[in-house]
CSV table of C-alpha atoms and ligand atoms in Angstrom, one decimal:
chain,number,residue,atom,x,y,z
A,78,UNK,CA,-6.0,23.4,-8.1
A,79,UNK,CA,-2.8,25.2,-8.3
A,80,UNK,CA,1.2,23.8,-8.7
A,81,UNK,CA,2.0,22.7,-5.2
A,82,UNK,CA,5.5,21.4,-6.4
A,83,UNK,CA,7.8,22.8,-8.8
A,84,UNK,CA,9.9,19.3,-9.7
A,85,UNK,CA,8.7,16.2,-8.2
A,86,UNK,CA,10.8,12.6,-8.5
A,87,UNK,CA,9.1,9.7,-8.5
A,88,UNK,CA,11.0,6.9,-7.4
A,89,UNK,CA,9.9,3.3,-9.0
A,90,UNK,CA,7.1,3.6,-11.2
A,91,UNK,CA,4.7,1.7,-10.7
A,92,UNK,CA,0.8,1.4,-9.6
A,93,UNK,CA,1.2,4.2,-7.3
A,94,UNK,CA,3.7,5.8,-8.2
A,95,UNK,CA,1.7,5.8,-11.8
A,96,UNK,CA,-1.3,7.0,-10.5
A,97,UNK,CA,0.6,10.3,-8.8
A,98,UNK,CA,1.6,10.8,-12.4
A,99,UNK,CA,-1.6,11.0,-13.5
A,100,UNK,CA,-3.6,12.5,-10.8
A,101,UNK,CA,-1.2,15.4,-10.1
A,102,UNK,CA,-1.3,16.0,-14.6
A,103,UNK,CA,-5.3,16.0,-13.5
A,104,UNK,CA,-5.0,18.6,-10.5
A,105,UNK,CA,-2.1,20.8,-12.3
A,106,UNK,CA,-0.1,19.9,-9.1
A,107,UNK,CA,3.3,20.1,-10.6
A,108,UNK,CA,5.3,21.8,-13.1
A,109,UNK,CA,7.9,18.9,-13.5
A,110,UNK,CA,7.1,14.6,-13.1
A,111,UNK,CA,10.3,13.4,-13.6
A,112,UNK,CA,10.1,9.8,-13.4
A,113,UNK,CA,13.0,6.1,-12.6
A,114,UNK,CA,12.7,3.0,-12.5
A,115,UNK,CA,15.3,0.4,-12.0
A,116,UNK,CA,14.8,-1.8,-14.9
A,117,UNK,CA,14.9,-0.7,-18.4
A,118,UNK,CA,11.9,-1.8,-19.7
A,119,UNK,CA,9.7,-0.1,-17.1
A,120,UNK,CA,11.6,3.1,-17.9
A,121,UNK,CA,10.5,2.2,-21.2
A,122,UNK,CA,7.0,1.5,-21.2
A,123,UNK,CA,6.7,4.6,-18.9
A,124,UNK,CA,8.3,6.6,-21.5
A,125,UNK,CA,6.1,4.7,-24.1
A,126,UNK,CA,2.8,5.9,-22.4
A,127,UNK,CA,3.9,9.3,-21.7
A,128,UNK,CA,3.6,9.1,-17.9
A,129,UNK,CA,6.3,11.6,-17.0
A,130,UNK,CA,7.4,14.8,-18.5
A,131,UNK,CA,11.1,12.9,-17.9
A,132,UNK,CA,12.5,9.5,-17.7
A,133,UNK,CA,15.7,9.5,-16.0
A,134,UNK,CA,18.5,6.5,-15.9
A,135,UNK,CA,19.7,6.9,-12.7
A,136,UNK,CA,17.7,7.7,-9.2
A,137,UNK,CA,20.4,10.0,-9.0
A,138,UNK,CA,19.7,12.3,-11.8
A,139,UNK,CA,16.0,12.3,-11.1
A,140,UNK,CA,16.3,13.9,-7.4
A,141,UNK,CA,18.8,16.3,-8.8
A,142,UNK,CA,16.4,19.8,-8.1
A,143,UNK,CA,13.7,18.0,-6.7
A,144,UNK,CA,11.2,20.0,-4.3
A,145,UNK,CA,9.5,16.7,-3.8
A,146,UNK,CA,10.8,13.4,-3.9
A,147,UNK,CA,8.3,10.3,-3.7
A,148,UNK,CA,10.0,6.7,-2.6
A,149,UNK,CA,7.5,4.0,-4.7
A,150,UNK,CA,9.0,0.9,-5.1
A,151,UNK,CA,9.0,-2.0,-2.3
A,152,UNK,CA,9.8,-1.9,1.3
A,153,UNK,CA,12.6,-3.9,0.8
A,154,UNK,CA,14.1,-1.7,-1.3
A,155,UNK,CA,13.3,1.3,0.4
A,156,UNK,CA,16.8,1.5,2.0
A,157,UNK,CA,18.8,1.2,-0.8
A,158,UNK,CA,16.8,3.7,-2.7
A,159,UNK,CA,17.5,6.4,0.2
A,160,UNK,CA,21.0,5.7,0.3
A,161,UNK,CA,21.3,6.1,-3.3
A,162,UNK,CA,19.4,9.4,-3.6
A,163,UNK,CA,21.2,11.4,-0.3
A,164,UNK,CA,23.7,12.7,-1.9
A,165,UNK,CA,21.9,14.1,-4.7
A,166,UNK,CA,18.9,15.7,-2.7
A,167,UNK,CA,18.6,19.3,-3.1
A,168,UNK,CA,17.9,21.3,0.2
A,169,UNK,CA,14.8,21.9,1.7
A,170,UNK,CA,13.3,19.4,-0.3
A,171,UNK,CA,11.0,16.9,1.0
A,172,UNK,CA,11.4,13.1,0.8
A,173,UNK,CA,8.5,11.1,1.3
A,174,UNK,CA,7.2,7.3,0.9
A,175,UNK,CA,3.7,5.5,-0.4
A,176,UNK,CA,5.1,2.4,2.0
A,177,UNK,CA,2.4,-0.1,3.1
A,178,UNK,CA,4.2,-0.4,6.4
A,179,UNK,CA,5.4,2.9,8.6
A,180,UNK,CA,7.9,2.4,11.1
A,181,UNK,CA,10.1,-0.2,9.5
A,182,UNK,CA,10.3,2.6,6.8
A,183,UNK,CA,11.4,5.1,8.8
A,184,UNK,CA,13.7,3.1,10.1
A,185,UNK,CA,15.1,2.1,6.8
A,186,UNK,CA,14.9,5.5,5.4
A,187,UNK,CA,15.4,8.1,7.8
A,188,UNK,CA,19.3,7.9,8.8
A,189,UNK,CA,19.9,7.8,5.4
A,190,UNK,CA,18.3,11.4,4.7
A,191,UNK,CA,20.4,14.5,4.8
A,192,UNK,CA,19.4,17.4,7.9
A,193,UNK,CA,18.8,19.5,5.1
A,194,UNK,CA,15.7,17.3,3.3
A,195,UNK,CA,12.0,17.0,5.3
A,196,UNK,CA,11.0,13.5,5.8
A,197,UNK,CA,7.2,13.5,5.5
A,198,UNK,CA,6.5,9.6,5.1
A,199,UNK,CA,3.1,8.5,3.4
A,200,UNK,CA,0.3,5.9,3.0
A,201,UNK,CA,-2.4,6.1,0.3
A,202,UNK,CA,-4.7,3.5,1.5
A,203,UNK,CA,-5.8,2.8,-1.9
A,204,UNK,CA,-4.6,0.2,-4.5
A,205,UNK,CA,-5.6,-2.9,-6.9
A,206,UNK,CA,-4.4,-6.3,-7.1
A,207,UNK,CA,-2.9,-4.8,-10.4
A,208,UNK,CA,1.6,-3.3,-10.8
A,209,UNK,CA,3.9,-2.1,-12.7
A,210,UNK,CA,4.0,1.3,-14.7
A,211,UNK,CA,0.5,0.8,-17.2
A,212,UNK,CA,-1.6,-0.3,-14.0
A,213,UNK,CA,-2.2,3.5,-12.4
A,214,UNK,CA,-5.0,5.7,-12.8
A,215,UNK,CA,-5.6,9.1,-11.8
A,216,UNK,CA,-9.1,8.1,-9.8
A,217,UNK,CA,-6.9,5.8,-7.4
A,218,UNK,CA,-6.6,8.2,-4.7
A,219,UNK,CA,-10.2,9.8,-4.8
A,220,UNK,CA,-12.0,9.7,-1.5
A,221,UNK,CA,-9.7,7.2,-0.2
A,222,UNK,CA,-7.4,7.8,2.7
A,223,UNK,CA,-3.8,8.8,2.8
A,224,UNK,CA,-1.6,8.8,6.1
A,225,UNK,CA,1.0,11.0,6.9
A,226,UNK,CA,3.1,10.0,9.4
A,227,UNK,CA,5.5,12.7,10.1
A,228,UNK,CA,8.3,11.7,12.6
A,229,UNK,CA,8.5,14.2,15.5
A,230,UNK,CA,10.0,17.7,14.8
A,231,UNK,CA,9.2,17.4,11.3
A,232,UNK,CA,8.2,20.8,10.0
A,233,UNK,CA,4.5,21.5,9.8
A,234,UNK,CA,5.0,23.5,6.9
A,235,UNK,CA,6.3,20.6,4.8
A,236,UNK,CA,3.8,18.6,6.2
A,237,UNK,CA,0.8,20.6,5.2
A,238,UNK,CA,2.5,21.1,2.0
A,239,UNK,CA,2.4,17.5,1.1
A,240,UNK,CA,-1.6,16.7,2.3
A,241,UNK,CA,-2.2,19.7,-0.3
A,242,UNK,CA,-0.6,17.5,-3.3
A,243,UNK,CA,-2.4,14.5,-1.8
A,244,UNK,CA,-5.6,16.2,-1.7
A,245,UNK,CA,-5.4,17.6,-5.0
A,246,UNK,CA,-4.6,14.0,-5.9
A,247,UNK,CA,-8.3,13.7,-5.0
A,248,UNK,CA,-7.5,11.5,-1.1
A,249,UNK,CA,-8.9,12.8,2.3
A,250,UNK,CA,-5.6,13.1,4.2
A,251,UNK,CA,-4.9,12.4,8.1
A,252,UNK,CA,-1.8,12.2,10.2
A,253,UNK,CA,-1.5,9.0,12.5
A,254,UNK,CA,1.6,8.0,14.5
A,255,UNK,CA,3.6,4.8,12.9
A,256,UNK,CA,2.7,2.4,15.5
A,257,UNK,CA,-0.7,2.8,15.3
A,258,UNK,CA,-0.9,2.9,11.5
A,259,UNK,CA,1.0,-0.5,11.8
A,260,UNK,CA,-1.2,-1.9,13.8
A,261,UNK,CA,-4.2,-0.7,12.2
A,262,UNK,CA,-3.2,-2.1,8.6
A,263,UNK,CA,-2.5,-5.2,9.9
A,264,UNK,CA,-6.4,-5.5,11.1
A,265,UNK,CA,-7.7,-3.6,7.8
A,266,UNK,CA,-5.1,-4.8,4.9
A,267,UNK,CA,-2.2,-7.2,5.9
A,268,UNK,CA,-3.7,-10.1,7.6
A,269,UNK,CA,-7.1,-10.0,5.3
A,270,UNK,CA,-4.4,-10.6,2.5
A,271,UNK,CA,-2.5,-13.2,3.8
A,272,UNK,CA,-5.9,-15.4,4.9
A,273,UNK,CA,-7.1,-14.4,1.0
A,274,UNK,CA,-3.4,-16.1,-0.1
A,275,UNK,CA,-4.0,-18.8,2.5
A,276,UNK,CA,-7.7,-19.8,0.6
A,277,UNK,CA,-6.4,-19.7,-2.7
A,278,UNK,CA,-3.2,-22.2,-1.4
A,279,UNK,CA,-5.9,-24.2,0.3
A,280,UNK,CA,-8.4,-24.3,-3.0
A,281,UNK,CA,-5.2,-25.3,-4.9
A,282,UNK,CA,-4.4,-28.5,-2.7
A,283,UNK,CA,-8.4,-29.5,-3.1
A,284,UNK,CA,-8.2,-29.1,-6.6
A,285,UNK,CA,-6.5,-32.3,-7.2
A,286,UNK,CA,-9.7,-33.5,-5.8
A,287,UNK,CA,-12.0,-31.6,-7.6
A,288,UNK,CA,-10.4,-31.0,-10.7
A,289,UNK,CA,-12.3,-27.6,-12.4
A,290,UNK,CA,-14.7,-26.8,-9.1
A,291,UNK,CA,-13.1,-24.6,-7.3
A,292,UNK,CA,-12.7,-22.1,-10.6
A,293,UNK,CA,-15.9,-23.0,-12.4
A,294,UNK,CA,-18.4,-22.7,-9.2
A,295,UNK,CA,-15.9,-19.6,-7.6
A,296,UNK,CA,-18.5,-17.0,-8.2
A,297,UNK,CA,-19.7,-18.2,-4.6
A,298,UNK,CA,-17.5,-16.2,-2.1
A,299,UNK,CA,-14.1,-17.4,-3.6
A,300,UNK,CA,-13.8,-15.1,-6.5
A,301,UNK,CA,-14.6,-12.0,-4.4
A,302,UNK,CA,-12.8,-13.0,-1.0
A,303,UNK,CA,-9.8,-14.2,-3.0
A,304,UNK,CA,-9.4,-11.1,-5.4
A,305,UNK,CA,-6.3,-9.4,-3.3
A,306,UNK,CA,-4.5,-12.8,-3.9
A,307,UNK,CA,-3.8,-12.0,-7.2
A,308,UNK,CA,-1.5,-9.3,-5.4
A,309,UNK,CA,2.1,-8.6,-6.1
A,310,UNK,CA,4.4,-11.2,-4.2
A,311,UNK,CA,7.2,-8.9,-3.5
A,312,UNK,CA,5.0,-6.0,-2.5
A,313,UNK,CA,3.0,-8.1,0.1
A,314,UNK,CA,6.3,-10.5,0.8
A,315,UNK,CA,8.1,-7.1,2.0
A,316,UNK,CA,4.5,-5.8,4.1
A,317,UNK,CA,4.7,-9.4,6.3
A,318,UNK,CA,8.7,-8.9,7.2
A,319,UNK,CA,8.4,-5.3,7.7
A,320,UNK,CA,5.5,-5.4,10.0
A,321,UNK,CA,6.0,-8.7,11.8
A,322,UNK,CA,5.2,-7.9,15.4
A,323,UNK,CA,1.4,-6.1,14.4
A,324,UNK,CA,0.6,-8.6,11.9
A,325,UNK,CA,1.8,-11.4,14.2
A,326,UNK,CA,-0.4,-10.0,16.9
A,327,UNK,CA,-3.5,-9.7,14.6
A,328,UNK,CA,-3.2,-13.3,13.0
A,329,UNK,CA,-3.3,-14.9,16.6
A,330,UNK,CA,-6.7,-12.9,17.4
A,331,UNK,CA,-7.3,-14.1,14.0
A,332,UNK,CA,-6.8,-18.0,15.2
A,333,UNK,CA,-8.6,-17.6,18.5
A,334,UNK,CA,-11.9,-16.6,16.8
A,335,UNK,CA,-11.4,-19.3,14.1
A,336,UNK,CA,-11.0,-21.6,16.4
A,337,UNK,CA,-14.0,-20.7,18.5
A,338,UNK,CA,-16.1,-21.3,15.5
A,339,UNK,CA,-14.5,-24.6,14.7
A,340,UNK,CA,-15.4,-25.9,18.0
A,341,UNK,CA,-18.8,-24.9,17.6
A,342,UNK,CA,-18.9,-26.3,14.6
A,343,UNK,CA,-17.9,-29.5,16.0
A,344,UNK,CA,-20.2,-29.5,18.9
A,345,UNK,CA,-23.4,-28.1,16.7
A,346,UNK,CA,-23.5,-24.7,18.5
A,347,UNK,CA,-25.9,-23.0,16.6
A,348,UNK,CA,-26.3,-20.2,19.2
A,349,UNK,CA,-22.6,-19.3,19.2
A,350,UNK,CA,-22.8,-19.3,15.2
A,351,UNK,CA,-25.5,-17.1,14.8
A,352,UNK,CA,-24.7,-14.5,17.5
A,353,UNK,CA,-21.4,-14.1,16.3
A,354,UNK,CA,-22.7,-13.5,12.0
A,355,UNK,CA,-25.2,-11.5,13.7
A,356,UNK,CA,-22.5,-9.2,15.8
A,357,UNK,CA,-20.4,-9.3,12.9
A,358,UNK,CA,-22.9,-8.6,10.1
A,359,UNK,CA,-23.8,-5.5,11.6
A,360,UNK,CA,-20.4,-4.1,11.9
A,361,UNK,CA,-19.7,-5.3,8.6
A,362,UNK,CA,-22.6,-3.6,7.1
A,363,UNK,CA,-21.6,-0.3,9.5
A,364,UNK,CA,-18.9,-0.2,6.6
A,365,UNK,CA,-19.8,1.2,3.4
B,193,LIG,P1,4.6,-1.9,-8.4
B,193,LIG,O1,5.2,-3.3,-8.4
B,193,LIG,O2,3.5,-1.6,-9.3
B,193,LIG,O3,5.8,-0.9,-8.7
B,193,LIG,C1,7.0,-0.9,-8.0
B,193,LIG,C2,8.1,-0.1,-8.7
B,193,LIG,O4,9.3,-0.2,-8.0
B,193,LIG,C3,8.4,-0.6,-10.1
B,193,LIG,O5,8.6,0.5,-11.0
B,193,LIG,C4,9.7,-1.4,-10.0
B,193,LIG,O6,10.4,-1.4,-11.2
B,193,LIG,C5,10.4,-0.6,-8.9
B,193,LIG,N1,11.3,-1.4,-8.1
B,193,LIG,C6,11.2,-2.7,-7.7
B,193,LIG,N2,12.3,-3.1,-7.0
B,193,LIG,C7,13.1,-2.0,-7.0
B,193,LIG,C8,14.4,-1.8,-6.5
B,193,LIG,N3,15.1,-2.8,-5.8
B,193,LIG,N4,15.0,-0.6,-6.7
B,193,LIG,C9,14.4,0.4,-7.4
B,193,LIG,N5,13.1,0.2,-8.0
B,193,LIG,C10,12.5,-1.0,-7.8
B,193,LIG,O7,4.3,-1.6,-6.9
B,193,LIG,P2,3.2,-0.6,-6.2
B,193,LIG,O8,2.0,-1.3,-6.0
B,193,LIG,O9,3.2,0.7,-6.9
B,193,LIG,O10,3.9,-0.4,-4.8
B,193,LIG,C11,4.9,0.5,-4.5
B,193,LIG,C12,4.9,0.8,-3.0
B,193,LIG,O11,3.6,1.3,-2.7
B,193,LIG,C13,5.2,-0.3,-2.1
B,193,LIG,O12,6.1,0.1,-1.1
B,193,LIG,C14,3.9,-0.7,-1.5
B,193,LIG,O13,4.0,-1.1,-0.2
B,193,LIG,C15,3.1,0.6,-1.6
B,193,LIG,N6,1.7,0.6,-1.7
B,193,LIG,C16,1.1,-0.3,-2.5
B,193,LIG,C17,-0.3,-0.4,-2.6
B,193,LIG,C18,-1.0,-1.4,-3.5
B,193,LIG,O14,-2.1,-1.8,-3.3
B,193,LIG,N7,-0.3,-1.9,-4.6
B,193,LIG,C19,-1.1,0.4,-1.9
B,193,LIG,C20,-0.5,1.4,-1.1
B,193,LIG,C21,0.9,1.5,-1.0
């Protein structure tokens, strides 16, 4: 792999924004990581562990000559960061995002952006129920997806110049439009979170019930199926307000079906239990 960037900013600094750090040091995809944070001691531990060539202060002072700047830090903060950085963006750079949630990004971001930057945004679809600056790895992004989502009009050459860093950051790389990649997310990642959170709440109210049980005998579904709880709060807290509508429309498909098996439960419908694991098992194992 060659340098694909000359100076790239990365914004917030931590699980992915980390694991750029080290997979573009792995690929040689950059002359300059210059790395921010907002609170001092991440600045601090990312100094500490050497994860960019340069800490910077200020958002500010890290865009300043930027041919790449990378927008990691929550959703909800998304906005702010963009305003921040405008004025500071050098021209014909590009901007682009690792949000969990497209359109409500682009609609934070984008009228803050300058004609003069490229707004590619961005979704590696790859992460652990680990954050902050010593959680990344440069293996994150290997042979997992990341979607672009380049508004229309965007230049292709920007475009095509950002899959190259993401590919030498080791991801396949696809372009989708917003809505769909919404949409999608909230059937592959947003509600399977929230019902993982909704288990563990659940397990906790039993467990003045049964004491120790549901952590001593978890090794039977709960520890696996739960494992995204252990998510961060403000990450996942921003994902359900930003993408409302899609995740709103997944969880009542969601409720239909669970509801379908509760009455079967209740009226001992074997047949309706065991065609749908058999349907679903064999989708389910479709996925490897
Ligand atoms: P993280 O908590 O590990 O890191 C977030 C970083 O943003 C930290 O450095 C924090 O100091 C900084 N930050 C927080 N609030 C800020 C603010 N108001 N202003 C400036 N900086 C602020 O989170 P992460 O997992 O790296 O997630 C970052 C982004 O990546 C999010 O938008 C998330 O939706 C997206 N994402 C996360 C995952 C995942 O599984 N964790 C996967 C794909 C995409």
């Amino acid at each position: 792999m060659s340098v694909i960037y000359d100076r790239v900013a990365l914004i917030g600094l931590g699980l992915i924004a980390g694991s750029i750090a080290h997979a573009m040091r792995r690929g040689g995809l950059a002359k300059e990581i210059v790395g921010t944070a907002r609170s001092s001691e991440t600045r601090a531990i990312a100094a500490e562990i050497n994860l960019c060539d340069r800490i910077t202060e200020t958002a500010a002072e890290a865009v300043a000559g930027a041919d790449l700047v990378v927008l990691a830090v929550p959703i909800g903060a998304m906005a702010a960061v963009a305003a921040d950085i405008a004025p500071h963006l050098a021209a014909g750079a590009t901007v682009t995002d690792v949000g969990s949630v497209k359109q409500e990004v682009i609609a934070q971001v984008g009228p803050h952006l300058p004609d003069h930057v490229h707004f590619v945004p961005g979704h590696p679809l790859a992460g652990t129920e680990h954050s902050g600056p010593r959680s990344g790895f440069a293996e994150l992004f290997d042979n997992r997806y990341t979607l672009l989502t380049p508004p229309e009009g965007t230049d292709p050459a920007a475009t095509e110049r950002l899959k190259n860093l993401w590919i030498g950051c080791g991801a396949l790389v696809e372009e989708m439009d917003p809505d769909h990649h919404d949409l999608v997310l909230a059937v592959t990642s947003h509600t399977p979170h929230l019902i993982a959170y909704t288990m563990v709440g659940v397990a906790d109210d039993l467990r003045r019930v049964t004491d120790s049980e549901v952590i001593k005998y978890s090794a039977a579904g709960f520890r696996d199926f739960t494992r995204i709880a252990a998510s961060d709060p403000t990450m996942w807290r921003d994902v359900f307000l930003s993408n409302k509508d899609a995740t709103l429309e997944i969880l009542g498909r969601f409720t239909e079906e669970l509801f379908a098996l509760q009455r079967a439960i209740r009226t001992g419908d074997g047949e309706h239990l065991h065609d749908y694991f058999t349907r679903t098992r064999a989708i389910r194992r479709g996925i490897i």
